[in-house]
Amino acid sequence: MDRRFGILTFAGGPFSELARCWRESEQLGFDSAWLVDTFSYGGIVDYEPWALLAALARATSRLRIGPLVTHIAFRHPTLLAAQALTVDHLSGGRVVLGIGTGGPEPRDHPAVGAGDWSGPERAARLAEQLAMLDRLLRGDHVDHVGQFYRAE
């Protein structure tokens, strides 16, 4: 059985401490490191995780890195594709793109102006976003007018 171990950290606090934690995890043999993508953990500064992943990619050399998970309400698919491709380039191909619909209580939706989406709407939005991301991450030009997203 192939076992892999990773760490999950918040996207906040002093960068020097976060970078040290990720470097030490890499030295200890961990395989991956992940950042939380949320706006709802009060009492800690929540940095934008993709920008932070770019910096942490430069502070590490081997860890697979990514968000756990990127919430579909936070980014348009074209922006998310550009962010993921940029960090993947900076990290030498170490990005793992985790994407999801968020938990049952959409705590973060008000922070980004998203509505209170039903379960079926979340699933439909995820399907549309994944279809766009698949094409964008392959480098295809995307003209898309869908139910939820538009890109020209």
Short mmCIF file of N, CA and C in Angstrom, two decimals:
data_model
loop_
_atom_site.label_atom_id
_atom_site.label_comp_id
_atom_site.label_asym_id
_atom_site.label_seq_id
_atom_site.Cartn_x
_atom_site.Cartn_y
_atom_site.Cartn_z
N MET A 1 0.85 -1.17 0.00
CA MET A 1 0.00 0.00 0.00
C MET A 1 0.90 1.25 0.00
N ASP A 2 0.61 2.14 -0.92
CA ASP A 2 1.36 3.39 -1.02
C ASP A 2 0.73 4.42 -0.09
N ARG A 3 1.47 4.84 0.92
CA ARG A 3 0.96 5.83 1.86
C ARG A 3 1.68 7.14 1.67
N ARG A 4 0.91 8.20 1.73
CA ARG A 4 1.48 9.54 1.63
C ARG A 4 0.91 10.37 2.77
N PHE A 5 1.72 11.30 3.26
CA PHE A 5 1.31 12.12 4.38
C PHE A 5 1.49 13.59 4.03
N GLY A 6 0.53 14.38 4.47
CA GLY A 6 0.59 15.81 4.23
C GLY A 6 0.22 16.59 5.47
N ILE A 7 0.41 17.90 5.38
CA ILE A 7 0.00 18.79 6.46
C ILE A 7 -1.01 19.78 5.91
N LEU A 8 -1.86 20.28 6.78
CA LEU A 8 -2.84 21.30 6.45
C LEU A 8 -2.62 22.47 7.38
N THR A 9 -2.46 23.66 6.82
CA THR A 9 -2.27 24.86 7.64
C THR A 9 -3.27 25.92 7.23
N PHE A 10 -3.50 26.85 8.14
CA PHE A 10 -4.30 28.01 7.80
C PHE A 10 -3.49 28.93 6.90
N ALA A 11 -4.18 29.75 6.13
CA ALA A 11 -3.51 30.71 5.26
C ALA A 11 -3.41 32.04 6.01
N GLY A 12 -2.71 32.01 7.13
CA GLY A 12 -2.61 33.21 7.94
C GLY A 12 -1.45 33.14 8.90
N GLY A 13 -1.31 34.20 9.68
CA GLY A 13 -0.20 34.29 10.61
C GLY A 13 1.04 34.82 9.92
N PRO A 14 2.12 34.98 10.66
CA PRO A 14 3.36 35.48 10.05
C PRO A 14 3.89 34.52 8.98
N PHE A 15 4.24 35.07 7.83
CA PHE A 15 4.72 34.23 6.73
C PHE A 15 5.97 33.46 7.13
N SER A 16 6.86 34.08 7.88
CA SER A 16 8.11 33.40 8.26
C SER A 16 7.82 32.11 9.03
N GLU A 17 6.81 32.13 9.89
CA GLU A 17 6.46 30.92 10.65
C GLU A 17 5.83 29.86 9.76
N LEU A 18 4.97 30.30 8.85
CA LEU A 18 4.33 29.36 7.94
C LEU A 18 5.37 28.71 7.02
N ALA A 19 6.28 29.50 6.48
CA ALA A 19 7.33 28.97 5.60
C ALA A 19 8.22 27.99 6.37
N ARG A 20 8.55 28.33 7.61
CA ARG A 20 9.37 27.43 8.44
C ARG A 20 8.65 26.11 8.66
N CYS A 21 7.36 26.17 8.96
CA CYS A 21 6.55 24.96 9.17
C CYS A 21 6.56 24.09 7.92
N TRP A 22 6.39 24.69 6.76
CA TRP A 22 6.36 23.92 5.51
C TRP A 22 7.74 23.34 5.21
N ARG A 23 8.81 24.12 5.41
CA ARG A 23 10.16 23.61 5.16
C ARG A 23 10.48 22.44 6.09
N GLU A 24 10.13 22.58 7.38
CA GLU A 24 10.38 21.50 8.33
C GLU A 24 9.57 20.26 7.99
N SER A 25 8.35 20.44 7.53
CA SER A 25 7.52 19.30 7.12
C SER A 25 8.16 18.58 5.94
N GLU A 26 8.70 19.35 5.02
CA GLU A 26 9.40 18.76 3.88
C GLU A 26 10.62 17.97 4.35
N GLN A 27 11.39 18.54 5.27
CA GLN A 27 12.58 17.87 5.80
C GLN A 27 12.22 16.59 6.56
N LEU A 28 11.06 16.58 7.19
CA LEU A 28 10.62 15.40 7.93
C LEU A 28 10.05 14.30 7.03
N GLY A 29 9.93 14.58 5.75
CA GLY A 29 9.48 13.57 4.81
C GLY A 29 8.02 13.63 4.41
N PHE A 30 7.30 14.67 4.83
CA PHE A 30 5.92 14.80 4.39
C PHE A 30 5.89 14.94 2.87
N ASP A 31 4.80 14.50 2.26
CA ASP A 31 4.67 14.51 0.81
C ASP A 31 3.96 15.74 0.26
N SER A 32 3.09 16.34 1.07
CA SER A 32 2.29 17.45 0.57
C SER A 32 1.99 18.44 1.69
N ALA A 33 1.64 19.64 1.26
CA ALA A 33 1.23 20.69 2.20
C ALA A 33 0.07 21.45 1.57
N TRP A 34 -0.90 21.75 2.39
CA TRP A 34 -2.16 22.32 1.91
C TRP A 34 -2.53 23.56 2.72
N LEU A 35 -3.20 24.49 2.07
CA LEU A 35 -3.72 25.68 2.74
C LEU A 35 -5.24 25.65 2.73
N VAL A 36 -5.82 26.13 3.82
CA VAL A 36 -7.27 26.31 3.89
C VAL A 36 -7.63 27.53 3.05
N ASP A 37 -8.71 27.44 2.30
CA ASP A 37 -9.21 28.55 1.48
C ASP A 37 -10.54 29.00 2.07
N THR A 38 -10.47 29.96 2.99
CA THR A 38 -11.68 30.40 3.67
C THR A 38 -11.53 31.84 4.13
N PHE A 39 -12.65 32.45 4.44
CA PHE A 39 -12.65 33.80 5.00
C PHE A 39 -13.28 33.80 6.39
N SER A 40 -13.60 32.63 6.92
CA SER A 40 -14.46 32.59 8.11
C SER A 40 -13.80 32.20 9.41
N TYR A 41 -12.48 32.04 9.43
CA TYR A 41 -11.83 31.72 10.69
C TYR A 41 -11.41 33.02 11.37
N GLY A 42 -12.25 33.54 12.25
CA GLY A 42 -11.97 34.79 12.93
C GLY A 42 -10.76 34.69 13.84
N GLY A 43 -10.13 35.84 14.09
CA GLY A 43 -9.00 35.88 15.00
C GLY A 43 -7.67 35.60 14.34
N ILE A 44 -7.67 35.22 13.09
CA ILE A 44 -6.43 34.98 12.37
C ILE A 44 -6.56 35.68 11.01
N VAL A 45 -5.49 36.29 10.57
CA VAL A 45 -5.52 36.94 9.26
C VAL A 45 -5.60 35.85 8.20
N ASP A 46 -6.59 35.93 7.35
CA ASP A 46 -6.72 34.98 6.26
C ASP A 46 -6.16 35.60 4.99
N TYR A 47 -4.97 35.17 4.58
CA TYR A 47 -4.40 35.65 3.33
C TYR A 47 -5.02 34.89 2.17
N GLU A 48 -4.94 35.48 1.00
CA GLU A 48 -5.44 34.82 -0.20
C GLU A 48 -4.52 33.63 -0.47
N PRO A 49 -5.06 32.41 -0.49
CA PRO A 49 -4.20 31.23 -0.52
C PRO A 49 -3.38 31.04 -1.79
N TRP A 50 -3.88 31.43 -2.94
CA TRP A 50 -3.09 31.22 -4.16
C TRP A 50 -1.85 32.10 -4.18
N ALA A 51 -1.97 33.34 -3.71
CA ALA A 51 -0.79 34.20 -3.61
C ALA A 51 0.20 33.63 -2.60
N LEU A 52 -0.34 33.14 -1.49
CA LEU A 52 0.51 32.54 -0.47
C LEU A 52 1.16 31.25 -0.97
N LEU A 53 0.44 30.45 -1.73
CA LEU A 53 1.02 29.24 -2.31
C LEU A 53 2.20 29.57 -3.23
N ALA A 54 2.10 30.68 -3.96
CA ALA A 54 3.22 31.08 -4.83
C ALA A 54 4.47 31.33 -4.00
N ALA A 55 4.32 32.01 -2.87
CA ALA A 55 5.48 32.28 -2.01
C ALA A 55 5.98 30.99 -1.36
N LEU A 56 5.07 30.15 -0.91
CA LEU A 56 5.47 28.90 -0.26
C LEU A 56 6.09 27.91 -1.25
N ALA A 57 5.72 28.02 -2.51
CA ALA A 57 6.36 27.19 -3.54
C ALA A 57 7.84 27.50 -3.63
N ARG A 58 8.19 28.76 -3.44
CA ARG A 58 9.58 29.17 -3.51
C ARG A 58 10.34 28.83 -2.22
N ALA A 59 9.60 28.60 -1.14
CA ALA A 59 10.23 28.27 0.15
C ALA A 59 10.44 26.77 0.31
N THR A 60 9.87 25.97 -0.60
CA THR A 60 10.00 24.52 -0.55
C THR A 60 10.49 24.02 -1.91
N SER A 61 10.88 22.74 -1.96
CA SER A 61 11.39 22.24 -3.24
C SER A 61 10.77 20.92 -3.69
N ARG A 62 10.10 20.21 -2.79
CA ARG A 62 9.63 18.88 -3.12
C ARG A 62 8.14 18.66 -2.83
N LEU A 63 7.61 19.33 -1.84
CA LEU A 63 6.22 19.11 -1.44
C LEU A 63 5.25 19.35 -2.58
N ARG A 64 4.26 18.47 -2.73
CA ARG A 64 3.12 18.77 -3.58
C ARG A 64 2.30 19.79 -2.81
N ILE A 65 1.79 20.81 -3.46
CA ILE A 65 1.12 21.90 -2.75
C ILE A 65 -0.22 22.23 -3.40
N GLY A 66 -1.12 22.77 -2.57
CA GLY A 66 -2.40 23.18 -3.11
C GLY A 66 -3.35 23.65 -2.03
N PRO A 67 -4.53 24.07 -2.46
CA PRO A 67 -5.58 24.46 -1.51
C PRO A 67 -6.39 23.22 -1.12
N LEU A 68 -6.90 23.22 0.07
CA LEU A 68 -7.74 22.10 0.51
C LEU A 68 -9.03 22.69 1.08
N VAL A 69 -9.95 22.92 0.26
CA VAL A 69 -10.03 22.94 -1.19
C VAL A 69 -10.39 24.36 -1.61
N THR A 70 -10.19 24.66 -2.90
CA THR A 70 -10.64 25.94 -3.42
C THR A 70 -12.16 25.88 -3.57
N HIS A 71 -12.82 26.87 -3.03
CA HIS A 71 -14.28 26.95 -3.02
C HIS A 71 -14.75 27.58 -4.33
N ILE A 72 -15.75 26.98 -4.98
CA ILE A 72 -16.20 27.48 -6.28
C ILE A 72 -16.79 28.88 -6.22
N ALA A 73 -17.22 29.33 -5.05
CA ALA A 73 -17.81 30.67 -4.96
C ALA A 73 -16.77 31.78 -5.00
N PHE A 74 -15.51 31.45 -4.73
CA PHE A 74 -14.50 32.48 -4.54
C PHE A 74 -13.87 33.00 -5.82
N ARG A 75 -13.82 32.19 -6.87
CA ARG A 75 -13.07 32.58 -8.07
C ARG A 75 -13.79 32.13 -9.34
N HIS A 76 -13.76 33.01 -10.31
CA HIS A 76 -14.24 32.64 -11.65
C HIS A 76 -13.28 31.60 -12.21
N PRO A 77 -13.75 30.66 -13.01
CA PRO A 77 -12.86 29.62 -13.54
C PRO A 77 -11.65 30.15 -14.30
N THR A 78 -11.78 31.25 -15.02
CA THR A 78 -10.62 31.77 -15.76
C THR A 78 -9.56 32.29 -14.80
N LEU A 79 -9.97 32.93 -13.72
CA LEU A 79 -9.02 33.41 -12.71
C LEU A 79 -8.37 32.23 -12.00
N LEU A 80 -9.17 31.25 -11.60
CA LEU A 80 -8.63 30.08 -10.91
C LEU A 80 -7.62 29.33 -11.79
N ALA A 81 -7.93 29.18 -13.06
CA ALA A 81 -7.00 28.50 -13.96
C ALA A 81 -5.68 29.26 -14.04
N ALA A 82 -5.76 30.59 -14.16
CA ALA A 82 -4.53 31.39 -14.23
C ALA A 82 -3.73 31.28 -12.93
N GLN A 83 -4.42 31.32 -11.79
CA GLN A 83 -3.72 31.19 -10.51
C GLN A 83 -3.04 29.82 -10.40
N ALA A 84 -3.76 28.77 -10.71
CA ALA A 84 -3.20 27.42 -10.60
C ALA A 84 -2.02 27.23 -11.56
N LEU A 85 -2.15 27.70 -12.79
CA LEU A 85 -1.06 27.57 -13.76
C LEU A 85 0.17 28.36 -13.33
N THR A 86 -0.05 29.55 -12.77
CA THR A 86 1.07 30.37 -12.30
C THR A 86 1.82 29.69 -11.18
N VAL A 87 1.09 29.22 -10.17
CA VAL A 87 1.75 28.57 -9.03
C VAL A 87 2.38 27.25 -9.46
N ASP A 88 1.75 26.54 -10.37
CA ASP A 88 2.34 25.31 -10.87
C ASP A 88 3.67 25.60 -11.58
N HIS A 89 3.72 26.67 -12.34
CA HIS A 89 4.96 27.08 -13.02
C HIS A 89 6.03 27.45 -11.99
N LEU A 90 5.67 28.27 -11.01
CA LEU A 90 6.63 28.71 -9.99
C LEU A 90 7.14 27.55 -9.14
N SER A 91 6.32 26.52 -8.97
CA SER A 91 6.70 25.39 -8.11
C SER A 91 7.38 24.27 -8.88
N GLY A 92 7.53 24.41 -10.16
CA GLY A 92 8.11 23.32 -10.94
C GLY A 92 7.17 22.14 -11.12
N GLY A 93 5.87 22.43 -11.21
CA GLY A 93 4.90 21.37 -11.47
C GLY A 93 4.40 20.62 -10.26
N ARG A 94 4.37 21.27 -9.10
CA ARG A 94 3.99 20.57 -7.86
C ARG A 94 2.57 20.85 -7.39
N VAL A 95 1.77 21.59 -8.15
CA VAL A 95 0.43 21.96 -7.69
C VAL A 95 -0.56 20.81 -7.86
N VAL A 96 -1.38 20.65 -6.84
CA VAL A 96 -2.54 19.77 -6.89
C VAL A 96 -3.74 20.69 -6.69
N LEU A 97 -4.65 20.70 -7.65
CA LEU A 97 -5.81 21.59 -7.58
C LEU A 97 -6.97 20.85 -6.94
N GLY A 98 -7.28 21.22 -5.70
CA GLY A 98 -8.46 20.70 -5.03
C GLY A 98 -9.57 21.72 -5.16
N ILE A 99 -10.73 21.29 -5.60
CA ILE A 99 -11.85 22.22 -5.80
C ILE A 99 -13.13 21.57 -5.29
N GLY A 100 -13.98 22.36 -4.65
CA GLY A 100 -15.21 21.82 -4.12
C GLY A 100 -16.29 22.87 -3.96
N THR A 101 -17.44 22.42 -3.47
CA THR A 101 -18.61 23.30 -3.36
C THR A 101 -18.75 23.97 -2.01
N GLY A 102 -17.87 23.65 -1.07
CA GLY A 102 -17.99 24.21 0.27
C GLY A 102 -18.85 23.32 1.15
N GLY A 103 -18.86 23.64 2.42
CA GLY A 103 -19.61 22.83 3.37
C GLY A 103 -21.10 23.07 3.32
N PRO A 104 -21.85 22.37 4.17
CA PRO A 104 -23.31 22.50 4.17
C PRO A 104 -23.80 23.86 4.63
N GLU A 105 -23.00 24.55 5.42
CA GLU A 105 -23.33 25.90 5.87
C GLU A 105 -22.40 26.87 5.16
N PRO A 106 -22.87 27.58 4.15
CA PRO A 106 -21.99 28.45 3.36
C PRO A 106 -21.60 29.73 4.12
N ARG A 107 -20.74 29.57 5.13
CA ARG A 107 -20.32 30.69 5.97
C ARG A 107 -19.60 31.77 5.18
N ASP A 108 -18.89 31.38 4.15
CA ASP A 108 -18.06 32.32 3.41
C ASP A 108 -18.81 33.05 2.31
N HIS A 109 -19.98 32.59 1.94
CA HIS A 109 -20.71 33.21 0.84
C HIS A 109 -20.94 34.71 1.03
N PRO A 110 -21.37 35.18 2.20
CA PRO A 110 -21.56 36.63 2.35
C PRO A 110 -20.28 37.43 2.15
N ALA A 111 -19.14 36.86 2.51
CA ALA A 111 -17.86 37.58 2.38
C ALA A 111 -17.51 37.85 0.92
N VAL A 112 -18.01 37.04 0.00
CA VAL A 112 -17.69 37.21 -1.42
C VAL A 112 -18.91 37.57 -2.26
N GLY A 113 -20.02 37.86 -1.60
CA GLY A 113 -21.23 38.27 -2.31
C GLY A 113 -21.96 37.15 -3.02
N ALA A 114 -21.70 35.90 -2.63
CA ALA A 114 -22.39 34.76 -3.25
C ALA A 114 -23.70 34.51 -2.53
N GLY A 115 -24.65 33.99 -3.25
CA GLY A 115 -25.95 33.69 -2.67
C GLY A 115 -25.94 32.41 -1.85
N ASP A 116 -27.10 32.10 -1.31
CA ASP A 116 -27.27 30.87 -0.54
C ASP A 116 -27.70 29.77 -1.51
N TRP A 117 -26.72 29.11 -2.13
CA TRP A 117 -26.99 28.15 -3.19
C TRP A 117 -27.50 26.83 -2.63
N SER A 118 -28.48 26.26 -3.28
CA SER A 118 -28.99 24.94 -2.91
C SER A 118 -27.95 23.88 -3.30
N GLY A 119 -28.13 22.68 -2.78
CA GLY A 119 -27.23 21.57 -3.13
C GLY A 119 -27.19 21.31 -4.63
N PRO A 120 -28.35 21.22 -5.30
CA PRO A 120 -28.33 21.00 -6.75
C PRO A 120 -27.65 22.15 -7.52
N GLU A 121 -27.85 23.39 -7.05
CA GLU A 121 -27.19 24.51 -7.73
C GLU A 121 -25.67 24.43 -7.54
N ARG A 122 -25.23 24.08 -6.34
CA ARG A 122 -23.79 23.93 -6.11
C ARG A 122 -23.20 22.87 -7.04
N ALA A 123 -23.91 21.75 -7.16
CA ALA A 123 -23.43 20.67 -8.03
C ALA A 123 -23.36 21.13 -9.48
N ALA A 124 -24.37 21.86 -9.93
CA ALA A 124 -24.38 22.36 -11.31
C ALA A 124 -23.26 23.37 -11.54
N ARG A 125 -23.04 24.25 -10.57
CA ARG A 125 -21.95 25.23 -10.68
C ARG A 125 -20.59 24.52 -10.73
N LEU A 126 -20.42 23.51 -9.88
CA LEU A 126 -19.16 22.77 -9.87
C LEU A 126 -18.93 22.08 -11.22
N ALA A 127 -19.96 21.45 -11.76
CA ALA A 127 -19.82 20.76 -13.04
C ALA A 127 -19.44 21.74 -14.14
N GLU A 128 -20.08 22.91 -14.17
CA GLU A 128 -19.76 23.90 -15.19
C GLU A 128 -18.34 24.43 -15.01
N GLN A 129 -17.97 24.69 -13.76
CA GLN A 129 -16.62 25.21 -13.51
C GLN A 129 -15.56 24.17 -13.88
N LEU A 130 -15.79 22.91 -13.54
CA LEU A 130 -14.82 21.86 -13.88
C LEU A 130 -14.66 21.70 -15.39
N ALA A 131 -15.76 21.79 -16.12
CA ALA A 131 -15.68 21.68 -17.58
C ALA A 131 -14.83 22.83 -18.15
N MET A 132 -15.03 24.03 -17.63
CA MET A 132 -14.23 25.17 -18.09
C MET A 132 -12.77 25.01 -17.69
N LEU A 133 -12.53 24.62 -16.44
CA LEU A 133 -11.16 24.46 -15.95
C LEU A 133 -10.40 23.42 -16.76
N ASP A 134 -11.06 22.34 -17.10
CA ASP A 134 -10.40 21.29 -17.88
C ASP A 134 -9.85 21.88 -19.18
N ARG A 135 -10.64 22.65 -19.86
CA ARG A 135 -10.20 23.26 -21.12
C ARG A 135 -9.14 24.33 -20.89
N LEU A 136 -9.35 25.18 -19.89
CA LEU A 136 -8.40 26.26 -19.62
C LEU A 136 -7.03 25.72 -19.21
N LEU A 137 -7.02 24.70 -18.38
CA LEU A 137 -5.75 24.15 -17.91
C LEU A 137 -5.00 23.39 -19.01
N ARG A 138 -5.71 23.01 -20.05
CA ARG A 138 -5.07 22.38 -21.22
C ARG A 138 -4.52 23.44 -22.18
N GLY A 139 -4.81 24.71 -21.89
CA GLY A 139 -4.33 25.79 -22.75
C GLY A 139 -5.28 26.14 -23.88
N ASP A 140 -6.49 25.60 -23.84
CA ASP A 140 -7.47 25.91 -24.88
C ASP A 140 -8.03 27.31 -24.70
N HIS A 141 -8.34 27.95 -25.81
CA HIS A 141 -9.09 29.21 -25.74
C HIS A 141 -10.53 28.85 -25.42
N VAL A 142 -11.12 29.55 -24.49
CA VAL A 142 -12.47 29.21 -24.05
C VAL A 142 -13.42 30.37 -24.29
N ASP A 143 -14.38 30.15 -25.16
CA ASP A 143 -15.55 31.03 -25.29
C ASP A 143 -16.68 30.25 -24.66
N HIS A 144 -17.22 30.79 -23.60
CA HIS A 144 -18.21 30.03 -22.83
C HIS A 144 -19.31 30.96 -22.35
N VAL A 145 -20.53 30.61 -22.63
CA VAL A 145 -21.69 31.27 -22.05
C VAL A 145 -22.54 30.16 -21.47
N GLY A 146 -22.44 30.01 -20.16
CA GLY A 146 -23.14 28.93 -19.49
C GLY A 146 -24.24 29.45 -18.59
N GLN A 147 -24.75 28.57 -17.79
CA GLN A 147 -25.81 28.95 -16.85
C GLN A 147 -25.27 29.86 -15.75
N PHE A 148 -24.00 29.66 -15.34
CA PHE A 148 -23.45 30.41 -14.22
C PHE A 148 -22.22 31.24 -14.58
N TYR A 149 -21.47 30.83 -15.59
CA TYR A 149 -20.20 31.48 -15.92
C TYR A 149 -20.17 31.90 -17.38
N ARG A 150 -19.42 32.97 -17.60
CA ARG A 150 -19.26 33.50 -18.95
C ARG A 150 -17.79 33.84 -19.14
N ALA A 151 -17.25 33.51 -20.29
CA ALA A 151 -15.87 33.87 -20.63
C ALA A 151 -15.79 34.04 -22.14
N GLU A 152 -15.20 35.13 -22.56
CA GLU A 152 -15.05 35.39 -24.00
C GLU A 152 -13.62 35.68 -24.33
#
